[in-house]
Coordinates of C-alpha atoms in Angstrom, one line a residue:
M26 CA -14.8 73.6 29.8
S27 CA -10.8 75.1 30.4
D28 CA -12.3 76.5 34.2
F29 CA -13.4 72.5 34.9
N30 CA -9.5 71.3 33.1
R31 CA -8.0 73.8 35.5
Q32 CA -9.6 72.2 38.7
M33 CA -9.0 69.1 37.2
D34 CA -5.2 70.0 37.2
D35 CA -5.2 71.5 40.3
I36 CA -6.0 68.9 42.4
K37 CA -3.4 67.0 44.3
V38 CA -3.3 63.2 44.1
P39 CA -0.9 61.5 47.0
E40 CA 1.9 60.0 46.4
N41 CA 1.2 56.8 47.9
L42 CA -2.1 56.7 45.8
H43 CA -0.6 57.4 42.2
Q44 CA 1.4 54.5 43.1
R45 CA -0.8 52.1 43.6
S46 CA -3.0 53.0 40.6
L47 CA 0.4 51.8 39.0
Q48 CA 0.8 49.2 40.6
G49 CA -2.4 48.0 39.3
I50 CA -2.4 48.3 35.9
Q51 CA 0.6 46.6 35.7
Q52 CA -0.7 44.5 36.9
A53 CA -3.7 44.2 35.2
Q54 CA -1.4 44.4 32.1
K55 CA 1.1 40.9 33.1
E56 CA -2.8 39.5 33.9
K57 CA -3.6 40.6 30.3
R58 CA -0.8 38.5 29.1
K59 CA -0.2 35.5 31.6
P60 CA -0.7 32.2 29.4
Q61 CA -3.5 30.2 29.3
N62 CA -2.5 27.0 30.8
W63 CA -5.6 24.7 30.3
L64 CA -4.9 25.2 26.6
P65 CA -1.8 23.2 25.9
K66 CA -2.8 21.0 28.2
V67 CA -6.3 20.0 27.2
V68 CA -4.4 19.8 23.8
A69 CA -1.6 17.8 24.7
M70 CA -3.7 15.2 26.1
V71 CA -6.2 15.0 23.5
V72 CA -3.2 14.0 21.0
T73 CA -1.6 12.1 23.8
V74 CA -4.6 9.5 23.6
A75 CA -5.2 9.5 20.7
A76 CA -1.1 9.2 20.2
V77 CA -0.5 6.2 22.7
S78 CA -3.7 4.1 22.0
F79 CA -2.1 3.7 18.4
I80 CA 0.7 2.9 19.8
L81 CA -0.4 0.4 22.2
L82 CA -2.0 -0.9 19.0
S83 CA 1.6 -2.5 18.0
A84 CA 2.8 -2.8 21.7
G85 CA -0.1 -5.0 23.4
G86 CA 1.0 -7.9 21.6
R87 CA 4.9 -7.2 23.4
N88 CA 3.6 -6.0 26.4
G89 CA 1.4 -9.0 27.2
Y90 CA -2.7 -7.8 25.6
Q91 CA -1.1 -10.0 21.9
Q92 CA -5.2 -11.5 21.6
Q93 CA -6.5 -7.5 21.8
A94 CA -4.2 -6.5 19.5
S95 CA -4.0 -9.6 17.4
T96 CA -8.1 -9.9 17.0
F97 CA -8.2 -5.9 16.0
I98 CA -5.7 -6.4 13.4
E99 CA -8.0 -9.5 12.1
K100 CA -10.9 -8.2 12.0
S101 CA -9.6 -4.9 10.1
S102 CA -9.9 -4.8 6.6
F103 CA -7.8 -1.9 6.5
S104 CA -4.6 -2.0 3.9
P105 CA -1.1 -1.4 5.8
Q106 CA -0.6 1.9 3.9
F107 CA -3.9 3.2 6.0
Y108 CA -1.8 2.7 9.1
W109 CA 0.7 5.5 8.5
L110 CA -1.9 8.0 7.3
I111 CA -2.9 7.4 10.4
A112 CA 0.5 7.7 11.9
I113 CA 0.9 10.7 10.3
A114 CA -2.3 12.6 10.4
L115 CA -1.4 12.0 14.1
M116 CA 2.5 13.3 13.8
L117 CA 1.2 16.5 12.2
V118 CA -2.1 17.0 14.9
T119 CA 1.6 16.6 17.5
L120 CA 3.6 19.1 15.6
F121 CA 0.4 21.4 15.7
A122 CA -0.8 20.6 19.1
I123 CA 3.8 21.0 20.4
R124 CA 3.7 24.3 18.5
R125 CA 0.9 26.0 20.2
A126 CA 1.3 25.1 23.3
I127 CA 5.2 26.3 23.2
H128 CA 3.6 29.7 21.9
K129 CA 0.6 29.2 24.9
G130 CA 3.9 29.7 27.6
M131 CA 5.2 26.0 27.2
N132 CA 9.1 25.5 27.6
R133 CA 10.5 25.3 24.0
K134 CA 13.0 22.3 24.6
I135 CA 10.8 20.1 26.7
G136 CA 8.4 20.6 24.5
I137 CA 10.5 19.6 21.3
A138 CA 12.2 17.0 23.1
S139 CA 7.7 15.9 23.3
G140 CA 7.1 16.5 19.5
F141 CA 10.0 14.3 18.6
I142 CA 9.9 11.6 20.6
M143 CA 6.2 10.8 19.9
V144 CA 7.4 10.9 16.4
L145 CA 9.7 8.4 16.6
M146 CA 6.8 5.8 18.7
L147 CA 3.9 6.6 15.4
G148 CA 6.9 5.7 13.0
N149 CA 7.5 2.8 14.6
S150 CA 3.8 1.5 15.5
A151 CA 3.2 2.7 12.3
L152 CA 6.1 -0.1 10.4
F153 CA 5.0 -2.4 13.3
L154 CA 1.5 -2.6 11.7
Q155 CA 3.2 -2.8 8.5
H156 CA 5.0 -5.8 8.8
Q157 CA 2.0 -8.1 10.8
L158 CA 0.7 -10.6 9.1
V159 CA -3.5 -10.3 9.3
R160 CA -3.3 -14.2 9.8
P161 CA -0.5 -16.6 9.7
I162 CA 0.3 -18.7 6.6
T163 CA 1.3 -21.9 5.9
V164 CA 4.7 -22.4 2.9
P165 CA 3.2 -24.3 -0.2
L166 CA 4.7 -28.0 0.1
V167 CA 6.1 -31.1 -2.8
H168 CA 6.3 -34.0 -0.7
D169 CA 6.5 -37.7 -1.7
L170 CA 5.9 -40.6 1.0
F171 CA 7.5 -44.1 0.9
A172 CA 5.0 -46.7 0.6
G173 CA 7.3 -49.1 2.1
N174 CA 7.0 -47.8 5.4
A175 CA 3.7 -48.4 7.4
A176 CA 3.6 -44.5 9.0
H177 CA 4.6 -41.9 7.4
D178 CA 6.1 -38.9 9.3
L179 CA 5.4 -35.3 7.0
E180 CA 6.1 -31.5 8.8
I181 CA 4.4 -28.9 7.3
R182 CA 5.7 -25.0 7.9
Y183 CA 3.0 -21.7 8.3
I184 CA 4.8 -18.8 9.6
I185 CA 2.8 -16.1 12.1
N186 CA 3.7 -13.3 14.0
K187 CA 6.3 -13.2 17.1
N188 CA 4.2 -11.5 19.4
D189 CA 1.3 -14.3 18.8
H190 CA 1.8 -17.3 20.4
R191 CA -0.9 -19.8 19.6
S192 CA 0.5 -23.0 17.7
V193 CA -0.5 -25.8 15.0
S194 CA -3.3 -28.0 17.1
Y195 CA -3.8 -30.6 14.8
L196 CA -4.8 -31.2 10.9
Q197 CA -7.7 -31.2 9.2
A198 CA -8.7 -32.8 5.9
G199 CA -12.2 -34.4 5.5
E200 CA -12.8 -35.9 8.5
L201 CA -9.5 -36.7 9.0
T202 CA -7.7 -35.2 11.8
L203 CA -3.9 -35.5 12.9
Q204 CA -2.7 -34.2 16.0
A205 CA 0.7 -32.3 16.0
L206 CA 3.6 -33.6 17.3
Y207 CA 6.2 -31.7 19.5
R208 CA 9.7 -33.6 20.1
D209 CA 12.1 -32.4 23.4
E210 CA 14.3 -33.3 20.9
T211 CA 17.1 -33.0 25.1
K212 CA 14.9 -35.6 26.4
K213 CA 13.0 -37.2 23.4
N214 CA 9.5 -36.8 24.5
D215 CA 6.5 -35.7 23.0
V216 CA 6.6 -32.2 24.0
F217 CA 5.2 -28.4 23.1
Y218 CA 8.0 -25.9 24.5
Y219 CA 7.4 -22.9 22.6
P220 CA 9.5 -21.8 20.5
N221 CA 11.8 -25.2 20.1
D222 CA 10.1 -25.2 16.9
A223 CA 10.5 -22.0 14.8
S224 CA 13.5 -23.1 12.0
E225 CA 14.1 -19.3 10.9
E226 CA 12.8 -15.5 12.3
D227 CA 13.0 -12.0 11.5
R228 CA 12.7 -9.5 12.8
Y229 CA 8.3 -9.3 12.5
Q230 CA 7.4 -13.1 11.9
L231 CA 8.6 -17.2 13.4
M232 CA 7.9 -20.6 10.6
R233 CA 7.2 -22.5 12.9
S234 CA 7.3 -26.6 12.3
A235 CA 3.6 -28.9 12.7
Y236 CA 5.0 -32.4 12.8
F237 CA 2.3 -35.3 11.9
Q238 CA 2.6 -38.8 11.6
G239 CA -0.1 -41.4 10.3
N240 CA -0.6 -44.9 8.6
T241 CA -1.3 -45.4 4.7
E242 CA -5.1 -45.3 4.7
E243 CA -4.5 -42.1 6.4
M244 CA -2.5 -40.5 3.9
Q245 CA -3.9 -41.9 1.1
A246 CA -7.1 -40.1 3.2
L247 CA -4.9 -36.6 2.9
I248 CA -4.3 -37.1 -0.6
D249 CA -7.2 -38.1 -1.8
S250 CA -9.1 -34.1 0.2
D251 CA -9.3 -30.9 -1.7
E252 CA -8.9 -29.0 1.3
V253 CA -6.5 -29.6 4.0
F254 CA -6.3 -26.9 6.7
L255 CA -4.3 -26.6 9.7
V256 CA -5.8 -26.2 12.7
L257 CA -3.9 -23.2 15.7
D258 CA -4.7 -24.4 19.4
D259 CA -7.5 -21.3 19.4
G260 CA -10.3 -23.1 16.2
E261 CA -9.0 -20.8 13.8
K262 CA -8.3 -22.7 10.4
L263 CA -5.2 -22.4 8.3
P264 CA -5.8 -23.4 4.5
T265 CA -3.0 -24.8 3.0
T266 CA -0.6 -25.4 0.0
L267 CA 0.5 -29.0 -0.7
Q268 CA 0.8 -32.4 -3.2
I269 CA 1.1 -34.7 -1.6
D270 CA 1.8 -38.1 -3.1
F271 CA 3.3 -41.6 -2.1
D272 CA 6.3 -42.7 -4.7
V273 CA 4.7 -46.4 -5.9
Q274 CA 2.4 -43.6 -8.3
H275 CA 5.5 -42.2 -10.1
G276 CA 5.9 -45.9 -11.7
Q277 CA 8.5 -48.9 -11.4
M278 CA 11.3 -47.4 -9.7
L279 CA 14.5 -48.3 -12.7
K280 CA 17.2 -49.5 -11.1
A281 CA 20.4 -48.9 -11.4
D282 CA 24.4 -48.5 -9.8
M283 CA 24.0 -44.8 -9.0
Y284 CA 28.1 -42.9 -9.0
M285 CA 26.7 -40.4 -8.5
T286 CA 23.9 -38.0 -6.6
E287 CA 22.9 -34.2 -6.1
N288 CA 19.9 -33.0 -6.3
N289 CA 20.6 -29.0 -4.6
M290 CA 18.1 -26.4 -5.6
N291 CA 20.4 -23.8 -4.1
D292 CA 22.8 -23.5 -6.4
G293 CA 20.2 -25.0 -9.1
N294 CA 21.8 -27.8 -10.6
M295 CA 20.6 -31.6 -10.3
V296 CA 22.3 -34.1 -11.4
R297 CA 22.0 -38.1 -11.2
T298 CA 24.4 -40.9 -13.4
G299 CA 24.0 -44.7 -12.7
V300 CA 24.3 -47.7 -15.3
M301 CA 21.1 -49.3 -16.5
E302 CA 20.3 -52.3 -14.4
S303 CA 17.7 -52.6 -17.6
D304 CA 16.6 -51.7 -20.9
A305 CA 13.7 -48.1 -21.1
V306 CA 12.2 -45.9 -23.4
F307 CA 12.2 -42.6 -21.3
D308 CA 9.8 -40.1 -23.2
E309 CA 8.6 -37.9 -21.0
V310 CA 9.9 -35.5 -17.9
Y311 CA 9.0 -36.3 -14.6
M312 CA 7.6 -33.4 -12.3
P313 CA 5.3 -32.1 -9.2
K314 CA 2.9 -30.0 -11.0
M315 CA 4.3 -26.9 -8.4
L316 CA 7.6 -27.5 -9.5
E317 CA 6.1 -27.4 -13.6
G318 CA 8.7 -23.8 -14.6
N319 CA 11.4 -23.6 -11.7
V320 CA 12.6 -26.7 -12.6
A321 CA 13.5 -28.1 -15.7
L322 CA 15.7 -30.8 -18.0
E323 CA 18.8 -30.1 -18.7
K324 CA 19.8 -32.2 -20.8
M325 CA 20.1 -36.6 -21.1
V326 CA 23.3 -38.1 -21.6
V327 CA 23.9 -42.1 -22.5
D328 CA 27.4 -42.8 -23.2
K329 CA 28.5 -39.6 -23.7
V330 CA 25.8 -39.1 -26.7
T331 CA 23.2 -36.2 -25.4
Y332 CA 19.8 -35.7 -25.5
L333 CA 17.0 -33.0 -25.1
E334 CA 13.6 -33.5 -23.8
A335 CA 12.8 -32.5 -28.3
N336 CA 14.8 -35.7 -28.9
F337 CA 12.4 -38.1 -26.6
P338 CA 11.2 -40.9 -26.8
V339 CA 15.4 -41.9 -25.7
S340 CA 15.6 -46.3 -25.6
V341 CA 18.7 -46.7 -23.8
K342 CA 20.0 -50.7 -22.7
N343 CA 21.0 -52.7 -19.9
G344 CA 24.7 -51.7 -18.8
Q345 CA 24.5 -48.3 -20.8
L346 CA 25.8 -45.5 -18.1
V347 CA 23.5 -42.6 -18.0
T348 CA 23.7 -39.3 -16.9
L349 CA 20.6 -36.5 -16.5
F350 CA 21.5 -32.6 -15.7
F351 CA 18.0 -30.6 -14.1
T352 CA 18.2 -27.4 -13.0
G353 CA 16.4 -25.6 -11.5
V354 CA 16.1 -22.0 -9.4
K355 CA 15.2 -21.1 -5.9
T356 CA 11.4 -21.6 -5.2
S357 CA 9.2 -20.6 -2.1
V358 CA 7.7 -24.1 -1.5
D359 CA 9.4 -26.4 0.9
I360 CA 10.1 -29.9 -1.3
N361 CA 10.9 -33.1 -0.8
T362 CA 10.4 -35.3 -3.7
M363 CA 11.2 -36.8 -7.2
I364 CA 11.2 -35.8 -11.1
G365 CA 13.6 -37.9 -13.6
V366 CA 12.1 -39.4 -16.5
R367 CA 10.2 -41.9 -17.2
G368 CA 8.7 -44.4 -20.0
P369 CA 6.7 -47.5 -19.6
N370 CA 9.4 -49.1 -18.2
G371 CA 9.7 -46.6 -15.0
L372 CA 10.7 -44.1 -13.7
F373 CA 15.0 -43.1 -13.9
P374 CA 14.3 -40.7 -10.4
I375 CA 16.0 -38.3 -9.0
W376 CA 15.2 -36.9 -5.1
I377 CA 15.6 -33.7 -4.1
Y378 CA 15.0 -31.8 -1.0
S379 CA 15.0 -28.0 -0.4
K380 CA 13.6 -25.7 2.5
A381 CA 12.2 -22.7 1.6
D382 CA 13.4 -18.9 2.4
M383 CA 11.7 -16.7 4.9
N384 CA 10.3 -14.8 2.7
V385 CA 6.8 -13.6 3.6
Q386 CA 6.3 -12.3 0.3
K387 CA 7.9 -15.0 -2.1
I388 CA 5.8 -17.4 -0.3
R389 CA 2.4 -15.3 -0.7
E390 CA 3.2 -14.9 -4.9
E391 CA 3.9 -18.6 -4.8
I392 CA 0.5 -19.3 -3.1
E393 CA -1.2 -17.8 -5.1
R394 CA -0.2 -19.2 -8.3
H395 CA -0.2 -22.4 -7.3
D396 CA -4.1 -21.7 -5.6
G397 CA -5.0 -19.4 -8.5
A398 CA -4.4 -21.9 -11.0

């Protein structure tokens, strides 16, 4: 065996062959360390497809694909928090894929920048989807109609996603149908121009108005209907929360020389002062049911004598000075109605007018409160 080793040592390897052998070994080692470029590409492609699909779900409406996006959202039973779970899962997978790709040879700066941008886009998309309405909602309304008018105007407001360009086509109450009217204020023509009927907006939604006009018979049919819907131009029906009535239903209006009227729901003070033109007895406080709990009689002053609701019935004489003081809190209801005190002789009213603020959560709570009653 030792003779064999000596013979191997005596073999002379040519210098050029030795160099070529070393180069071959070095090249093999390089090939072994060379990154598998296909791996980060495949991983990045899979993550990108999933992430872009999620992002397009939120961006679709803003890019002209609103119908597809809104259709998915309307049919989805997912809660807003579910979108965040999807986004967070995609963020984690994205970060893992970027880290893996950098380890396999991707440029570190490019990888970090790509991951940061993708995470921001996913977060923004989840935030957008979280604040989208599953369907438009109508603002609750309390409205009194003047019985002496031949035609009656009615405005019902609704909140709709900014990327949803549908509008109210008509109102449906049983067999009654009232077409929505849109007025161009410059030409005074009944034309539709989106979104000239928007009264308020926030980052995600618009509050828009639908105007209707009908005669006394049509409005009475509306009042008598158990269910009233606003129907969008694609046929979707939006249920409404309404309390509409004619002013004659409140009883005879007591006449008075009015000195002061304030009906500001914003600061909670509603006052009316007047000299009575007839004798009357007041035995109850009147207000629409939808305002109960939000508005209350503070006091009634008759010739400097103060009465509370607990003191009713109260008799007043012709020529006496009567002042009503009501207090209230700002409510998420559109109001154009009367409150006051009344008795067998009629109603001594205060007209109040107020518009609900653009607050989706409070309006939803108001709808649930009245519809659940």
